[in-house]
Short mmCIF file of C-alpha atoms in Angstrom, two decimals:
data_model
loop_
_atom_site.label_atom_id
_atom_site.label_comp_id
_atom_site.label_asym_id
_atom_site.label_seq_id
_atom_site.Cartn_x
_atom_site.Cartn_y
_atom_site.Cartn_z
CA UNK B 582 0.00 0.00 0.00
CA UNK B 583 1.24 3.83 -1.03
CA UNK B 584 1.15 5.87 1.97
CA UNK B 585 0.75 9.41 0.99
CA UNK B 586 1.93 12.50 3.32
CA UNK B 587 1.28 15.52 2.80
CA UNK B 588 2.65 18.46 5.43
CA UNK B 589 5.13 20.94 5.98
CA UNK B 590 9.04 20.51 5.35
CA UNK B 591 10.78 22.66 7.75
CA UNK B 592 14.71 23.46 9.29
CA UNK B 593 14.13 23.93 12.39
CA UNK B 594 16.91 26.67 14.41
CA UNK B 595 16.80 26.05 17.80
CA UNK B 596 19.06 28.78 19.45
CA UNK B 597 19.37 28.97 23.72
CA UNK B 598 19.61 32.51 25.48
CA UNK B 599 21.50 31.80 29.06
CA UNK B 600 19.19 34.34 30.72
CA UNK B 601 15.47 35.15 30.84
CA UNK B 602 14.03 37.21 28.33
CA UNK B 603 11.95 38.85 31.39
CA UNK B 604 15.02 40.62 32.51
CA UNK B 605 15.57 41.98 29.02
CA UNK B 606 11.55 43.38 28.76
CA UNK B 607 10.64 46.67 30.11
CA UNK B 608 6.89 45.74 31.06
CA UNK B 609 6.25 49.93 31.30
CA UNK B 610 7.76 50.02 27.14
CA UNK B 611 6.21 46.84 25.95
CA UNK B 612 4.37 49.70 23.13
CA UNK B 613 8.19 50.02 21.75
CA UNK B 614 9.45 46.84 21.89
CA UNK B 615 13.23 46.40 20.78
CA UNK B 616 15.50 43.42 22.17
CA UNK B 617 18.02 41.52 21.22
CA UNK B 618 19.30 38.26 22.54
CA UNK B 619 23.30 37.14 22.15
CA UNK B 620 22.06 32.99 22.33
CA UNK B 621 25.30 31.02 22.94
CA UNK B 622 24.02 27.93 20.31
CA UNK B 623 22.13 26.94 17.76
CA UNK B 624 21.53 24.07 16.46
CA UNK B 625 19.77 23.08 12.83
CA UNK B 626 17.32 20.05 12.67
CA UNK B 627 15.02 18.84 9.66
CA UNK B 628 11.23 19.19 10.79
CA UNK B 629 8.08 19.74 9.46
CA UNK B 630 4.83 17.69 9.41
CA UNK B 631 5.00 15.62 6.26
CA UNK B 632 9.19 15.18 6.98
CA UNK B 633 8.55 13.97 10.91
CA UNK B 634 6.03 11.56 9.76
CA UNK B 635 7.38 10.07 6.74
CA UNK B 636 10.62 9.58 8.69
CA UNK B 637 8.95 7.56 11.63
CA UNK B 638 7.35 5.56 8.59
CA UNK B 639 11.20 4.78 7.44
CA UNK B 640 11.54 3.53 11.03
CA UNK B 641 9.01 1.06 10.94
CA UNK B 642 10.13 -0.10 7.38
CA UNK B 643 7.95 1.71 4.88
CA UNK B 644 8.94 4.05 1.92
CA UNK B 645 6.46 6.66 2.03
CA UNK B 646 5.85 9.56 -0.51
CA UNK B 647 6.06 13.39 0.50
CA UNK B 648 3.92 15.53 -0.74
CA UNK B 649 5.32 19.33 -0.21
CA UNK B 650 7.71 21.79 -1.45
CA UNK B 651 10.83 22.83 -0.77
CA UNK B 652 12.88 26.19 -1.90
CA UNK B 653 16.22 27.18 -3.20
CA UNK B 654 17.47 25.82 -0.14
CA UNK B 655 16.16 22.22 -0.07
CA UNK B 656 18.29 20.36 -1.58
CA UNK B 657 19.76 18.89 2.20
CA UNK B 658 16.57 17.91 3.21
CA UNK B 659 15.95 16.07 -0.34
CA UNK B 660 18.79 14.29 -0.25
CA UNK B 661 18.22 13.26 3.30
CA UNK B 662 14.33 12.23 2.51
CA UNK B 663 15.67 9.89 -0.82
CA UNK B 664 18.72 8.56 1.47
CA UNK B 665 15.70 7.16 3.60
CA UNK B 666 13.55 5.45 1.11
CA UNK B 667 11.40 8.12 0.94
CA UNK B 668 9.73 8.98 -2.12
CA UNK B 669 10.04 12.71 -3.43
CA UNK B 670 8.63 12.67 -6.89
CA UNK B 671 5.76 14.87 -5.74
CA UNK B 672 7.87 17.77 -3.81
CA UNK B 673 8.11 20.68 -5.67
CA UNK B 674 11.00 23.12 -5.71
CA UNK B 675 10.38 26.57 -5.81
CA UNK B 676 13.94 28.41 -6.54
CA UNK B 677 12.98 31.84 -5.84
CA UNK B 678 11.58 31.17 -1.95
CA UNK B 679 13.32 29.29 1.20
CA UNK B 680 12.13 26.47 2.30
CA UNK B 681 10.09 26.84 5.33
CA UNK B 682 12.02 27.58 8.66
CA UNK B 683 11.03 27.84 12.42
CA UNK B 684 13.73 30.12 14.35
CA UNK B 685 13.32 28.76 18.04
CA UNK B 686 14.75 31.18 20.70
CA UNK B 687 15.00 29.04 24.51
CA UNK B 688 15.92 31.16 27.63
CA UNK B 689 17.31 29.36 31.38
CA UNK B 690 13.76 29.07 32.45
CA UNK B 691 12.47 26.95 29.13
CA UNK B 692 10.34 29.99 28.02
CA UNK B 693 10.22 30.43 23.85
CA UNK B 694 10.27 32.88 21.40
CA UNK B 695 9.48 31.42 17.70
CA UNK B 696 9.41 32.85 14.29
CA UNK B 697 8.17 31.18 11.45
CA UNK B 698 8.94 31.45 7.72
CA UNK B 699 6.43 29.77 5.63
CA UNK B 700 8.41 30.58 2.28
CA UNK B 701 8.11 27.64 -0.25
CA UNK B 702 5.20 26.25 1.85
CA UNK B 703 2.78 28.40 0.31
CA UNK B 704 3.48 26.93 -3.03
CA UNK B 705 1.19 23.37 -4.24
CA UNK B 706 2.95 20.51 -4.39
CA UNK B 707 3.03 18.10 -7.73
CA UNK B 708 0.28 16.04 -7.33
CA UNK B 709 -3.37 15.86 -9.21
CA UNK B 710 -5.61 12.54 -9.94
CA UNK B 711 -3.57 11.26 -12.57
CA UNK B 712 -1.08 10.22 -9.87
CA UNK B 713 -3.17 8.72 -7.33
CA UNK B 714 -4.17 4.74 -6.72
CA UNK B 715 -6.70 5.03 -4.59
CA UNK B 716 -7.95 1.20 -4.22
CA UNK B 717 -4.19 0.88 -2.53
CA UNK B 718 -3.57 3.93 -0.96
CA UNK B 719 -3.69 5.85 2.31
CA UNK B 720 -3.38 9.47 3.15
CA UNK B 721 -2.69 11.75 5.43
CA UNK B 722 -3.37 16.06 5.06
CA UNK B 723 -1.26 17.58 8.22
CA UNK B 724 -0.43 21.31 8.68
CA UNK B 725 1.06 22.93 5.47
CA UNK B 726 -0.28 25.50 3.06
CA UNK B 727 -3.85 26.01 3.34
CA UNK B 728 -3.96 25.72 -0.82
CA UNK B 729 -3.12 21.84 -0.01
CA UNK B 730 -4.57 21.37 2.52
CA UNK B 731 -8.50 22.26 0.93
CA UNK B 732 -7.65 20.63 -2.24
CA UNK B 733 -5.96 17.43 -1.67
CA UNK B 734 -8.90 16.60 0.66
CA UNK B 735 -11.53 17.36 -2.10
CA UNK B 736 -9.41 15.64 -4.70
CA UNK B 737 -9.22 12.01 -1.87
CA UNK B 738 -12.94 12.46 -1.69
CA UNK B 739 -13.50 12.80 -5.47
CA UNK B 740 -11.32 9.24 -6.36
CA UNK B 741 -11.92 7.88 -3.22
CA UNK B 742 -8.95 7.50 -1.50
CA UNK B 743 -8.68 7.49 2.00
CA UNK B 744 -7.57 10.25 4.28
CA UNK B 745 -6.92 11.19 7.97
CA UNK B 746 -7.00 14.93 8.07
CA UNK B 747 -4.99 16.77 10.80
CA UNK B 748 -5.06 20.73 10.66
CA UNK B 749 -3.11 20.87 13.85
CA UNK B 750 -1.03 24.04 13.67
CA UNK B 751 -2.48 25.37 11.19
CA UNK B 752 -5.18 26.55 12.91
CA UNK B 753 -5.23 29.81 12.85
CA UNK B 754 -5.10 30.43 8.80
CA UNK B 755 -8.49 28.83 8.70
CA UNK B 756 -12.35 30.51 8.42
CA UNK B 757 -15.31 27.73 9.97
CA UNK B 758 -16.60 26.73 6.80
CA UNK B 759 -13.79 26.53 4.90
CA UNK B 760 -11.94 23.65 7.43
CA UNK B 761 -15.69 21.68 7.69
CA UNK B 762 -15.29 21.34 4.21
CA UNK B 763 -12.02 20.49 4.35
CA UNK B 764 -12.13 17.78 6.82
CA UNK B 765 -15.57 16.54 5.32
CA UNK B 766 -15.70 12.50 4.64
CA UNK B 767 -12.23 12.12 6.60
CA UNK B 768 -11.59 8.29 7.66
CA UNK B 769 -9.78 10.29 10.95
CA UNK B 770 -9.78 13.60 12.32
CA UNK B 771 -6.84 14.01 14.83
CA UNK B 772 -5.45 16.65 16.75
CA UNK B 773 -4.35 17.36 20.36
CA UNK B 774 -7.23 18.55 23.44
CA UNK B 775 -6.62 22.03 22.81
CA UNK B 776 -6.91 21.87 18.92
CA UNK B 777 -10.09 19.63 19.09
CA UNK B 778 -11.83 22.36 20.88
CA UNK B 779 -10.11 25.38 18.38
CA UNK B 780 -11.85 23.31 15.62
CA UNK B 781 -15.30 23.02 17.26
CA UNK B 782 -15.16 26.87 17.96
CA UNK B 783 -14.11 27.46 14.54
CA UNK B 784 -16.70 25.19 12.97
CA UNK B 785 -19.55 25.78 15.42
CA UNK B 786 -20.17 21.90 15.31
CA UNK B 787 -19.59 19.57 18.72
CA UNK B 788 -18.36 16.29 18.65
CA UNK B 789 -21.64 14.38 18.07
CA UNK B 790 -21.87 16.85 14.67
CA UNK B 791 -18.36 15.91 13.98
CA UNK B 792 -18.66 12.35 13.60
CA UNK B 793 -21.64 12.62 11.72
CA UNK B 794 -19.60 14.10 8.94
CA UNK B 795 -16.05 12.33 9.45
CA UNK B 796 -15.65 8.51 10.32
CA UNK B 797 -13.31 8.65 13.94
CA UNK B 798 -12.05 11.58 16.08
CA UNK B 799 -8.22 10.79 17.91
CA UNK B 800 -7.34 13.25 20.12
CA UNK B 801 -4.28 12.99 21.62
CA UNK B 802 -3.04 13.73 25.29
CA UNK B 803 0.18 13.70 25.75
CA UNK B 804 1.58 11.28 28.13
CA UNK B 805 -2.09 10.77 29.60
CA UNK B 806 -2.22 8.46 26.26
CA UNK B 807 -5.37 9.38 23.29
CA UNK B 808 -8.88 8.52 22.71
CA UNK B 809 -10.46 7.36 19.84
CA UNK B 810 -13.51 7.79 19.07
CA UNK B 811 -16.54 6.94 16.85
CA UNK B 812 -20.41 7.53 16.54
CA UNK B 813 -20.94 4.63 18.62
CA UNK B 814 -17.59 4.27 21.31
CA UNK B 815 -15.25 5.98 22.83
CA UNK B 816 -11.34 3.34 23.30
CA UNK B 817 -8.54 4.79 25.49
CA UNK B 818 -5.42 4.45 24.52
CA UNK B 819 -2.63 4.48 27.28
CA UNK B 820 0.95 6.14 26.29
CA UNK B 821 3.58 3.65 26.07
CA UNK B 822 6.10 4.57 28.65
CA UNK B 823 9.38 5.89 27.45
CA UNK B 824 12.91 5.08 28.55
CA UNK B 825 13.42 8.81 29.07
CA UNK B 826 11.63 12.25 28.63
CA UNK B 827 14.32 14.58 26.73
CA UNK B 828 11.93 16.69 23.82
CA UNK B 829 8.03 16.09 23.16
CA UNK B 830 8.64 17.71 20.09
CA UNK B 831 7.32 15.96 17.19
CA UNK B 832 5.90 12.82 19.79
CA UNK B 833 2.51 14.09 17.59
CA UNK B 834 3.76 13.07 14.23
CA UNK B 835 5.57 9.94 15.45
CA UNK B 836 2.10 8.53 16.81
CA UNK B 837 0.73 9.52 13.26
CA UNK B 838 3.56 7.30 11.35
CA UNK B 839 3.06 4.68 13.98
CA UNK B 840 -1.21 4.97 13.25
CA UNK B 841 -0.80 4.69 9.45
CA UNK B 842 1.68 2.34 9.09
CA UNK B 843 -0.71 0.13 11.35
CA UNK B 844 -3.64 1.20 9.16
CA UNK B 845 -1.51 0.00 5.88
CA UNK B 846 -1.00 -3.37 7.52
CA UNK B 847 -5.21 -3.59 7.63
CA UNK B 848 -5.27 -3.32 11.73
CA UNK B 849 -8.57 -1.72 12.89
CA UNK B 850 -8.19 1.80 14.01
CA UNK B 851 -7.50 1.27 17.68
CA UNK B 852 -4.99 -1.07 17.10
CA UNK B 853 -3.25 0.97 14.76
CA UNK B 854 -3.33 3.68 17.59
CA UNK B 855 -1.89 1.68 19.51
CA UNK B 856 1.18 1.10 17.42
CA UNK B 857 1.08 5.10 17.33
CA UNK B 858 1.59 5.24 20.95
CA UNK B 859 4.86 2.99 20.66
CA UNK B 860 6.59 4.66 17.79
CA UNK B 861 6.22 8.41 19.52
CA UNK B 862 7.80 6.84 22.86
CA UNK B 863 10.81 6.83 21.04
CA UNK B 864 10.36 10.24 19.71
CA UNK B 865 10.53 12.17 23.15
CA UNK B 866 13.91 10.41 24.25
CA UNK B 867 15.48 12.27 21.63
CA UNK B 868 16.18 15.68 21.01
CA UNK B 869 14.63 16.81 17.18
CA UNK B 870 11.79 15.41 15.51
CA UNK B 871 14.10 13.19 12.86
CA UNK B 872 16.86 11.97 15.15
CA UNK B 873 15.43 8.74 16.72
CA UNK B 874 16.46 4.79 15.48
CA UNK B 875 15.46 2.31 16.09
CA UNK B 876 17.40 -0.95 16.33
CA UNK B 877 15.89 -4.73 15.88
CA UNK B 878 13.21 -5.86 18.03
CA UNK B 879 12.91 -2.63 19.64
CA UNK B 880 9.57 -1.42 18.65
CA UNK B 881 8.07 -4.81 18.83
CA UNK B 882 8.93 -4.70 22.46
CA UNK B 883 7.67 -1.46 23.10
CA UNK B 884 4.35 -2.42 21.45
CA UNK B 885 4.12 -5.48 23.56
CA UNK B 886 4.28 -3.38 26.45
CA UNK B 887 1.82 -1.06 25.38
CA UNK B 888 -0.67 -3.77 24.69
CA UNK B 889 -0.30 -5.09 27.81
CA UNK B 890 -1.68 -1.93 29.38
CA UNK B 891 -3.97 -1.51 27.36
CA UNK B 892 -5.65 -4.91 27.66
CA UNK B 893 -5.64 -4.56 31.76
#
């Protein structure tokens, strides 16, 4: 089975300030703002959605296609992506932008400041319906460019393919209708607590309304596990305990790898979760979304032990 991705690709600049940015802020000027932090690192990962994902999908032995774009820049992250397995045929390059980049500022006291640079994001990526194979194929729409991320769903629905749409981050570019429509005829909505209740605000539609026009809500919690519902049930999902807690960061789009690559093997929905709760464990030992391995008979084990808790 083709699993399709289609997301952001991202470098992600994580820089580290010794002190804390309150001692630089004069609460009295905050109208005139102008600071400037000397940060004593930095350090440059690969990120995105569609990257994060199709890289935990490498993990678990599947060579999965990106759909995105990348600019003038890109040709790292490319290289990196086809090193992997992972199939690049619909990533677009678009010369005249940057790829997308997320400049992470960390004080002493873990407090953020982030700036984000959509660049060659904004841009479609090369796919249309002659590509697709929809009677053996599986999708997935996470935060990108909102062009995307309304017309690959639309195009999934028209050939029947299908999708799991997460608008995660992306939250904010969207208007009610336009993300109902969007996420319309979904096999899976997922997002985090926080999102779920951004897109029932945004939509005006509660859960009940929700299911009635997509198949299954996950929402994930962190390391209080995820739920996954349908019209008709609600199934917990407990977090499979890690051997250490070093970066959430990109847990989210480890448990989606770990949920489609289940999904692609013909598991039912909650057991595919549950192989989405395994895979992100070893996402938060590492630091960066892309820097986890995993060796023989690891994940196996981890899924055994997440079974087991979720069968007592």
């Amino acid at each position: 089975m083709e699993i399709l991705i289609y997301g952001s690709l991202a470098y992600d600049r994580i820089m580290t300030f010794e002190g804390q940015f309150s001692d630089h802020i004069l609460p009295n000027n905050i109208d005139s703002l102008s600071v400037s932090f000397n940060v004593n690192s930095m350090r440059e990962m690969l990120g995105g959605t569609a990257g994060n994902i199709a890289y935990g999908l490498t993990q678990l032995g599947e060579k999965p296609a990106v759909l995105g774009s990348l600019g003038r820049d890109g040709s790292r992250y490319l290289e990196w992506m086809q090193n992997h397995g992972i199939k690049t045929e619909f990533v677009r390059l678009v010369d005249d932008q940057f790829t997308a980049g997320c400049f992470i500022t960390n004080d002493c006291c873990n407090n953020m400041i982030n700036s984000f640079n959509p660049g060659a994001m904004y841009f479609p990526c090369n796919v249309d319906e002659g590509h697709l194979k929809p009677s053996d194929s599986l999708a997935i729409v996470a935060p990108g460019g909102k062009e995307d991320m309304s017309r690959l769903p639309e195009l999934y629905r028209k050939v029947g393919l299908p999708f799991i749409f997460d608008p995660g981050q992306s939250l904010n570019i969207w208007q009610g209708e336009e993300l109902k429509q969007a996420m319309d005829g979904a096999m899976t909505l997922i997002s985090n607590e926080y999102e779920l209740e951004i897109i029932q605000k945004l939509t005006g539609l509660d859960l009940k309304t929700i299911l009635e026009n997509v198949e299954s809500v996950i929402t994930t919690m962190g390391e209080k596990g995820s739920l996954v519902r349908r019209k008709d049930s609600e199934t917990f999902i407990p977090a499979a305990p890690p051997d250490e807690v070093n970066d959430p960061t990109g847990a989210g789009d480890a448990y989606r790898s770990g949920l489609l690559k289940g999904l692609s093997n013909g598991l039912s929905l909650e057991e595919a979760a549950l192989w989405g709760s395994a895979i992100s464990s070893f996402a938060v030992a590492c630091h960066g979304t892309q820097e986890y391995c995993l060796e023989e008979g690891q994940f196996e084990e981890r899924l055994a032990k997440v079974k087991k808790l979720f069968e007592n």
